[in-house]
CSV table of C-alpha atoms in Angstrom, one decimal:
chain,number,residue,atom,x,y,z
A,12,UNK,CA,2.7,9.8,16.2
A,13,UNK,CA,3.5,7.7,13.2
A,14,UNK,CA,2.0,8.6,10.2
A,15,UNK,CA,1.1,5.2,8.4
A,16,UNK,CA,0.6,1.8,9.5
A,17,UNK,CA,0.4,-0.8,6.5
A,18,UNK,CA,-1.8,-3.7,8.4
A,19,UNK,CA,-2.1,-6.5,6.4
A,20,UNK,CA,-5.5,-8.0,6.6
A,21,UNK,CA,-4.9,-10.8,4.5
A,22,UNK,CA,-2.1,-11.9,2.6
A,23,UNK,CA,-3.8,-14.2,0.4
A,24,UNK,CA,-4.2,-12.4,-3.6
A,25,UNK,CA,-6.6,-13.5,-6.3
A,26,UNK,CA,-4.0,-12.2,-8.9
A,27,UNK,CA,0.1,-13.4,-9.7
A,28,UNK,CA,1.6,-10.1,-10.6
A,29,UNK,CA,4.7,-10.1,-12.6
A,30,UNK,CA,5.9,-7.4,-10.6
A,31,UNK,CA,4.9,-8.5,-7.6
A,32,UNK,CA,7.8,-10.5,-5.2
A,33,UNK,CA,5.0,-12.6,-3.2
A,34,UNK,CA,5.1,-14.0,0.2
A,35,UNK,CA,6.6,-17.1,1.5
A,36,UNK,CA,4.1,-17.3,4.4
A,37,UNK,CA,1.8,-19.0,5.4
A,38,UNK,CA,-1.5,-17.7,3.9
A,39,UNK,CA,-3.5,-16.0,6.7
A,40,UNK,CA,-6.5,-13.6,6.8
A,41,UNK,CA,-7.4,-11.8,10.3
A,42,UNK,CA,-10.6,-12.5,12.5
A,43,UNK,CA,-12.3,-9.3,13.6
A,44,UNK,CA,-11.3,-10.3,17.2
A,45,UNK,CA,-7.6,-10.0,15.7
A,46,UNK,CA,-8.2,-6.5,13.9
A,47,UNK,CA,-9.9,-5.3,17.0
A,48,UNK,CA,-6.8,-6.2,19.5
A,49,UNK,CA,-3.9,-4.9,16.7
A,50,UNK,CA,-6.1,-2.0,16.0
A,51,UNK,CA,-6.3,-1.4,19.9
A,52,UNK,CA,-2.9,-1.7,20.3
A,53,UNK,CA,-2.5,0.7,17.7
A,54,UNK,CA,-5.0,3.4,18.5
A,55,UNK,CA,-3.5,6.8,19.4
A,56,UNK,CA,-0.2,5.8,17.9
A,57,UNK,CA,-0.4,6.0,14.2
A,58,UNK,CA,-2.8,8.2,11.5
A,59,UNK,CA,-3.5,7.0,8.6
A,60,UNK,CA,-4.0,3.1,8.9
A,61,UNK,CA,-4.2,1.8,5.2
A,62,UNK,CA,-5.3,-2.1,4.5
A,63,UNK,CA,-2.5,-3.3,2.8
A,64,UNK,CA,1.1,-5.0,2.3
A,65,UNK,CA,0.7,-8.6,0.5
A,66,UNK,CA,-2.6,-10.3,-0.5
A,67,UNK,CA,-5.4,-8.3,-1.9
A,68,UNK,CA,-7.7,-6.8,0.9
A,69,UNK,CA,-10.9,-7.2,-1.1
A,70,UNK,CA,-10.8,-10.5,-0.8
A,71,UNK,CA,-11.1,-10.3,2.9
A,72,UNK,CA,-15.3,-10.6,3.8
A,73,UNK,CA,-15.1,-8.1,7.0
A,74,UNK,CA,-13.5,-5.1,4.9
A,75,UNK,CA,-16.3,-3.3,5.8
A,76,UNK,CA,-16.3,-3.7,9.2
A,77,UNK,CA,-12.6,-3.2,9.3
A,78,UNK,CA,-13.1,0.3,7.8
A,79,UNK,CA,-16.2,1.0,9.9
A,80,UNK,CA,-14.1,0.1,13.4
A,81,UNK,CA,-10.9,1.7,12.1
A,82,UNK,CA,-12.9,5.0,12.0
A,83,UNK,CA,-14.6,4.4,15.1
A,84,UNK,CA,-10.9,3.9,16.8
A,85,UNK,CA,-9.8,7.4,15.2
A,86,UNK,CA,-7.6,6.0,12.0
A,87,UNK,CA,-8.0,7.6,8.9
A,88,UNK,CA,-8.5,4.4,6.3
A,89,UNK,CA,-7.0,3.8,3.2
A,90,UNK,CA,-7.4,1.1,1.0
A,91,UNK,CA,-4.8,-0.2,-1.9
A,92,UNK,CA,-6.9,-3.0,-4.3
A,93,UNK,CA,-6.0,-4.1,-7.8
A,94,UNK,CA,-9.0,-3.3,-8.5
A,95,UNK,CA,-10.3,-6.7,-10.0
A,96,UNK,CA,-13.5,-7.3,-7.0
A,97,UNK,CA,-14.5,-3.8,-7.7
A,98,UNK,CA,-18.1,-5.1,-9.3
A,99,UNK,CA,-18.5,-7.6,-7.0
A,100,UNK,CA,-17.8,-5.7,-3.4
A,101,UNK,CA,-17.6,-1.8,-4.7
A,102,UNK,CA,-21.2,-1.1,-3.0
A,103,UNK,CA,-20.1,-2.1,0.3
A,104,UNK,CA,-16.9,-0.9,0.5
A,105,UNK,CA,-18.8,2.4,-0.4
A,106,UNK,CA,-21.0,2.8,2.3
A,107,UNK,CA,-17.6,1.5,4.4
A,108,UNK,CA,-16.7,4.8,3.3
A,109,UNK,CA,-12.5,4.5,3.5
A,110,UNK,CA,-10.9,8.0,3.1
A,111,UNK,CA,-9.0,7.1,0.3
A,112,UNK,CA,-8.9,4.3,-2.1
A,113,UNK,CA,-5.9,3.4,-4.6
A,114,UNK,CA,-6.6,1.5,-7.5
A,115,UNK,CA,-3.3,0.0,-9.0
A,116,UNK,CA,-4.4,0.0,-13.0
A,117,UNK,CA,-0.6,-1.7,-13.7
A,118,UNK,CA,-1.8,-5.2,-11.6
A,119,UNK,CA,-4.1,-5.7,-15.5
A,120,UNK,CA,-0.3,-5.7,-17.7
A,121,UNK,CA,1.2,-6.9,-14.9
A,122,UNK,CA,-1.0,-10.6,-15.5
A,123,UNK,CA,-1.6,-10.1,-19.0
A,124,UNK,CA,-5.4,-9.6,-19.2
A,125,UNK,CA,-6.5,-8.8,-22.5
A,126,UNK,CA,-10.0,-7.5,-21.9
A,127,UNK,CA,-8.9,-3.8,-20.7
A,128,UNK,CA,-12.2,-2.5,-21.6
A,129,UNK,CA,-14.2,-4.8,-19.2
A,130,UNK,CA,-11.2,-4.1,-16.4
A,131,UNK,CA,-11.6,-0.2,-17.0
A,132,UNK,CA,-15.4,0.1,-17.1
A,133,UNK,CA,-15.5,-1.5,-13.6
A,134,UNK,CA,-13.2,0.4,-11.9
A,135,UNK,CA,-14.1,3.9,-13.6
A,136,UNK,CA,-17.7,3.2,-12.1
A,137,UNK,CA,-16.8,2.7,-8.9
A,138,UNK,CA,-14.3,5.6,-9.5
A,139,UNK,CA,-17.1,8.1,-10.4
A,140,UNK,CA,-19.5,7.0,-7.6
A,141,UNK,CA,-17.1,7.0,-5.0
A,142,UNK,CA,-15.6,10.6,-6.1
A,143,UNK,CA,-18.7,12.0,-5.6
A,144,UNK,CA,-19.4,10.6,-2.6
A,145,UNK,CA,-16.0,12.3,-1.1
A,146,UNK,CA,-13.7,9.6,-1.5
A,147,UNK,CA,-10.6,10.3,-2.6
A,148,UNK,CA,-9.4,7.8,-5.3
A,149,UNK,CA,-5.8,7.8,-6.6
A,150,UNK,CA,-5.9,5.8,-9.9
A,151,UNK,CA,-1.9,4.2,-9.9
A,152,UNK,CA,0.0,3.3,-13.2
A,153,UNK,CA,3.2,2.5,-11.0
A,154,UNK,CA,4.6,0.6,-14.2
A,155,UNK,CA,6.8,3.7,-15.6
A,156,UNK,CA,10.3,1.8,-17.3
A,157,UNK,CA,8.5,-2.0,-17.1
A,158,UNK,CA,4.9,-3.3,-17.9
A,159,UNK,CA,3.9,-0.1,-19.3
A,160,UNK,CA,2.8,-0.5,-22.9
A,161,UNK,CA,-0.9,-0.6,-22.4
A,162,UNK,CA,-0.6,2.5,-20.5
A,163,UNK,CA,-1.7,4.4,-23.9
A,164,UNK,CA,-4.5,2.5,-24.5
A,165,UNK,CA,-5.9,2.7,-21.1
A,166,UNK,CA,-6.1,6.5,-20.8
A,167,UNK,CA,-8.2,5.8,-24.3
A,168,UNK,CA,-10.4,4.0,-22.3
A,169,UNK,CA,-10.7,5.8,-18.8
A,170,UNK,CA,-11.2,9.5,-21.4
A,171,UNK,CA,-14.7,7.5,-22.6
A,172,UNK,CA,-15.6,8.0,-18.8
A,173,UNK,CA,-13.8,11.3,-17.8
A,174,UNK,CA,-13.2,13.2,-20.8
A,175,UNK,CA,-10.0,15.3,-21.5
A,176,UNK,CA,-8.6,17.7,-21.0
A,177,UNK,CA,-7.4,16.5,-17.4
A,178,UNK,CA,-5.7,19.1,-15.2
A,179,UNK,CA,-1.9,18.4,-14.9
A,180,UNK,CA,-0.4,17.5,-11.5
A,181,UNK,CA,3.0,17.1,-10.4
A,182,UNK,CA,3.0,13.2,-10.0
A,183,UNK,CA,-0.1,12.4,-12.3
A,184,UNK,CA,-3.6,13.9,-13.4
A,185,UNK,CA,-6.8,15.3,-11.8
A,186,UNK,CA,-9.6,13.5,-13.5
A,187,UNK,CA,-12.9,15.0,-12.0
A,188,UNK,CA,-12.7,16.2,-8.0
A,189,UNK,CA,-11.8,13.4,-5.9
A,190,UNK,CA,-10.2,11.5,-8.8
A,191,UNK,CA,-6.5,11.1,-9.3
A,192,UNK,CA,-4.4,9.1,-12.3
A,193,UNK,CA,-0.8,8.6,-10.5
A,194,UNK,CA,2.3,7.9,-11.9
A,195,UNK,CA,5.4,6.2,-10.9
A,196,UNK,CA,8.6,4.6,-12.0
A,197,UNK,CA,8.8,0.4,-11.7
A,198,UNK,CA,11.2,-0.5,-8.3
A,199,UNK,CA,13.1,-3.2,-7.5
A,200,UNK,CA,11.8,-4.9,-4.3
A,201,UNK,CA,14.0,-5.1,-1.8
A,202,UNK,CA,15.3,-9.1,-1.9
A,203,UNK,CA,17.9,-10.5,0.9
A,204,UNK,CA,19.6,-12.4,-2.4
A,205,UNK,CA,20.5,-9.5,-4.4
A,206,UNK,CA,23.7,-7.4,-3.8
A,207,UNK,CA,23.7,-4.6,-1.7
A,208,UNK,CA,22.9,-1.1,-4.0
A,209,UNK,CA,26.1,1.0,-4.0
A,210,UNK,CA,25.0,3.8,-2.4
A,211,UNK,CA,27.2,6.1,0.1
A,212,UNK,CA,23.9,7.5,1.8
A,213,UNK,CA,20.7,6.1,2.5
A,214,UNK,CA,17.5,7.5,4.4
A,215,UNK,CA,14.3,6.0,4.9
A,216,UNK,CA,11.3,7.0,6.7
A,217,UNK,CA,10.4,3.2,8.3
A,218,UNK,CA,9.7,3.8,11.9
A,219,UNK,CA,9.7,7.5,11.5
A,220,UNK,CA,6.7,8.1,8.9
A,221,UNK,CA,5.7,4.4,9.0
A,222,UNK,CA,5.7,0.6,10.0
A,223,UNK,CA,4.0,-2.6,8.8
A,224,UNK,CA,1.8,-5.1,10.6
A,225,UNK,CA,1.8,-8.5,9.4
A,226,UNK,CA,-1.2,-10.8,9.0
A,227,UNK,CA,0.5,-12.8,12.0
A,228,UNK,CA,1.1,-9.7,14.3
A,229,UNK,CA,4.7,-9.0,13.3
A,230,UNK,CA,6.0,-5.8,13.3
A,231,UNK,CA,7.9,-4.8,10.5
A,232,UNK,CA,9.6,-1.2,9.6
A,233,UNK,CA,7.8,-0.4,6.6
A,234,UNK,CA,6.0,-1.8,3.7
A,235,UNK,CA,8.0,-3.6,1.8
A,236,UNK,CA,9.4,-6.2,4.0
A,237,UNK,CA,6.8,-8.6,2.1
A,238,UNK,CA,8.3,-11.8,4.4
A,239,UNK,CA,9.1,-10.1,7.8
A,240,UNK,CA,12.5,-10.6,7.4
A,241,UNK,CA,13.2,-7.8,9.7
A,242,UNK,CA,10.6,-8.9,12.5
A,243,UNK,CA,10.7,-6.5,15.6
A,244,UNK,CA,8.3,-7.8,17.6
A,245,UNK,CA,4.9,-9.3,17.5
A,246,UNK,CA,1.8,-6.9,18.3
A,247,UNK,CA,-0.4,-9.6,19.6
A,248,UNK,CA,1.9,-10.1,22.5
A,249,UNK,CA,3.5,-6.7,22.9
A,250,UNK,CA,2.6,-3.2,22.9
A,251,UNK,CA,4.1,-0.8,20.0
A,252,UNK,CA,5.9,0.9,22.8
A,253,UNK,CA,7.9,-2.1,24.0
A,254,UNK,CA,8.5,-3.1,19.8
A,255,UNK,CA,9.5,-0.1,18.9
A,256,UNK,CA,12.3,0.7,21.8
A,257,UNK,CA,13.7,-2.8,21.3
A,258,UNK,CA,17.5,-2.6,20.6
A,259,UNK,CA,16.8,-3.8,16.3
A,260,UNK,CA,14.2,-1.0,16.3
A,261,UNK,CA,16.4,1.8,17.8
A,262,UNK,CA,19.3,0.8,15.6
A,263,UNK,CA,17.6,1.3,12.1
A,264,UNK,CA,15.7,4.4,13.2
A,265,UNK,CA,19.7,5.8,14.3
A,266,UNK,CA,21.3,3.8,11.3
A,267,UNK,CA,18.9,6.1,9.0
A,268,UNK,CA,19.4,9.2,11.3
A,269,UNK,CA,22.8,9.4,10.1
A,270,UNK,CA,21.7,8.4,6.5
A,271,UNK,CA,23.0,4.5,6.9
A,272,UNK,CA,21.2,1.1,6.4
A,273,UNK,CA,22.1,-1.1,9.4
A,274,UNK,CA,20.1,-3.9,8.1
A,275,UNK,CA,21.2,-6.1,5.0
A,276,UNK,CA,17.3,-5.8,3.7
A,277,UNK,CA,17.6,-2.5,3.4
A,278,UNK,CA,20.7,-2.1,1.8
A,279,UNK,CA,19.1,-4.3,-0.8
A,280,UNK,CA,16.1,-1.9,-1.4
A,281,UNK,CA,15.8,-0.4,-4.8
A,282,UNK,CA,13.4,1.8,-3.5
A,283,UNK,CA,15.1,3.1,-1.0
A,284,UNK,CA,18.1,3.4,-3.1
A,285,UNK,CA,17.8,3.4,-6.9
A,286,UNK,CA,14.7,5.8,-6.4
A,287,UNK,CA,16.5,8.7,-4.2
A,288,UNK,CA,12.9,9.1,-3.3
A,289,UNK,CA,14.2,9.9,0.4
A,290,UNK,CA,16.7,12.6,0.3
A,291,UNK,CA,16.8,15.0,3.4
């Protein structure tokens, strides 16, 4: 069983972050008729199935639903949101009830709001009430060597709603039960223009831990191939089976067996690379 599945709902954002490499596609939300023949196609194959890649999945109107049949179909749901539509759509998405929901905090430096108060009080509200509901929520400041100047000033802030002392993790903070601040360094998407990262060994979990599904059905290897540049197959025509023996598929998933990057994308991946985050 694979562990993740980034399905992209939508791939349409209501924010231009600096950080962010965007999508040359064309912009495309799913139907529920969609969800419900991906997620079908899906069902018994993969874990955790978290409503992201591009675009901003708050934005879609059947979140709720999506949530409500991804638990009926056995997926554990996780959400990733910039946090922005919290006020508007929090109460909803509550009684969606997703397992988990990550809040990216650097998306407000990233666009260079200046009202961080306003920005922090909605999402520490739906923080609170969602942590004591059960929801896990992972508050991300993935902005560590970039946009990361404000990050000061918005602990300030979220202390007013949880005050110190927080308990120390490994990556981050525990806030209150059920509520996470995260940390992480700034990355380098990975970009078919840029030179290749000199790197003797490279592993990757894409295909083993995880894959991506596309707002248009293609199957990617993992979640940052923001344009589908390494399309596999398309899950509106195909089962995951067929996709995933396909003679690209089996390559990468060898090519990273024996710590190599058969496909030029990923030998441009500062994640992947720069990071060392996958060492075995």
């Amino acid at each position: 069983m694979i562990a993740r599945c980034y399905l992209e709902i939508t791939n349409v954002c209501n924010l231009d972050c600096l950080f962010c490499p965007k999508t040359g596609r064309e912009r495309r939300s799913l139907t529920p008729e969609d969800f419900d023949l991906l997620t079908s196609r899906l069902q018994g194959r993969v874990r955790f199935l978290y409503f992201h890649l591009m675009g901003e999945p708050m934005l879609h109107r059947h979140l709720p639903r999506f949530i409500a049949m991804a638990r009926e179909r056995g997926f554990i749901p996780v959400l990733t949101t910039n946090g922005t539509l919290l006020s508007r759509a929090g109460v909803s998405l509550l009684e969606a009830r997703p397992h988990k929901v990550q809040i990216s905090l650097h998306s407000h430096e990233g666009n260079g709001f200046t009202d961080a108060a306003a920005y922090i009080a909605q999402v520490m509200d739906f923080s609170l009430r969602a942590a004591r509901q059960g929801i896990i929520v992972v508050l991300r400041l993935w902005n560590g060597g970039g946009y990361d100047s404000e990050n000061g000033h918005l602990h300030e802030l979220m202390a007013e709603y949880v005050p110190r002392p927080w308990t120390e993790r490994y990556d981050g903070w525990k806030l209150a039960d059920n509520l996470y601040l995260e940390y992480d360094g700034m990355f380098e998407w990975p970009d078919t223009h840029r030179d290749d990262y000199a790197e003797d060994e490279v592993f990757c979990y894409a295909l083993r831990n995880q894959i991506g599904v596309l707002v248009d059905g293609s199957v990617v290897p993992c979640c940052l191939d923001h344009d589908g540049d390494i399309t596999l197959g398309n899950l509106f025509t195909q089962s995951l089976d067929e996709i995933l023996r396909s003679p690209r598929a089996c390559a990468i998933y060898d090519g990273f067996t024996h710590h190599r990057a058969v496909e030029p994308l990923c030998r441009k991946c500062g994640y992947a690379a720069v990071s060392k985050r996958f060492r075995k």
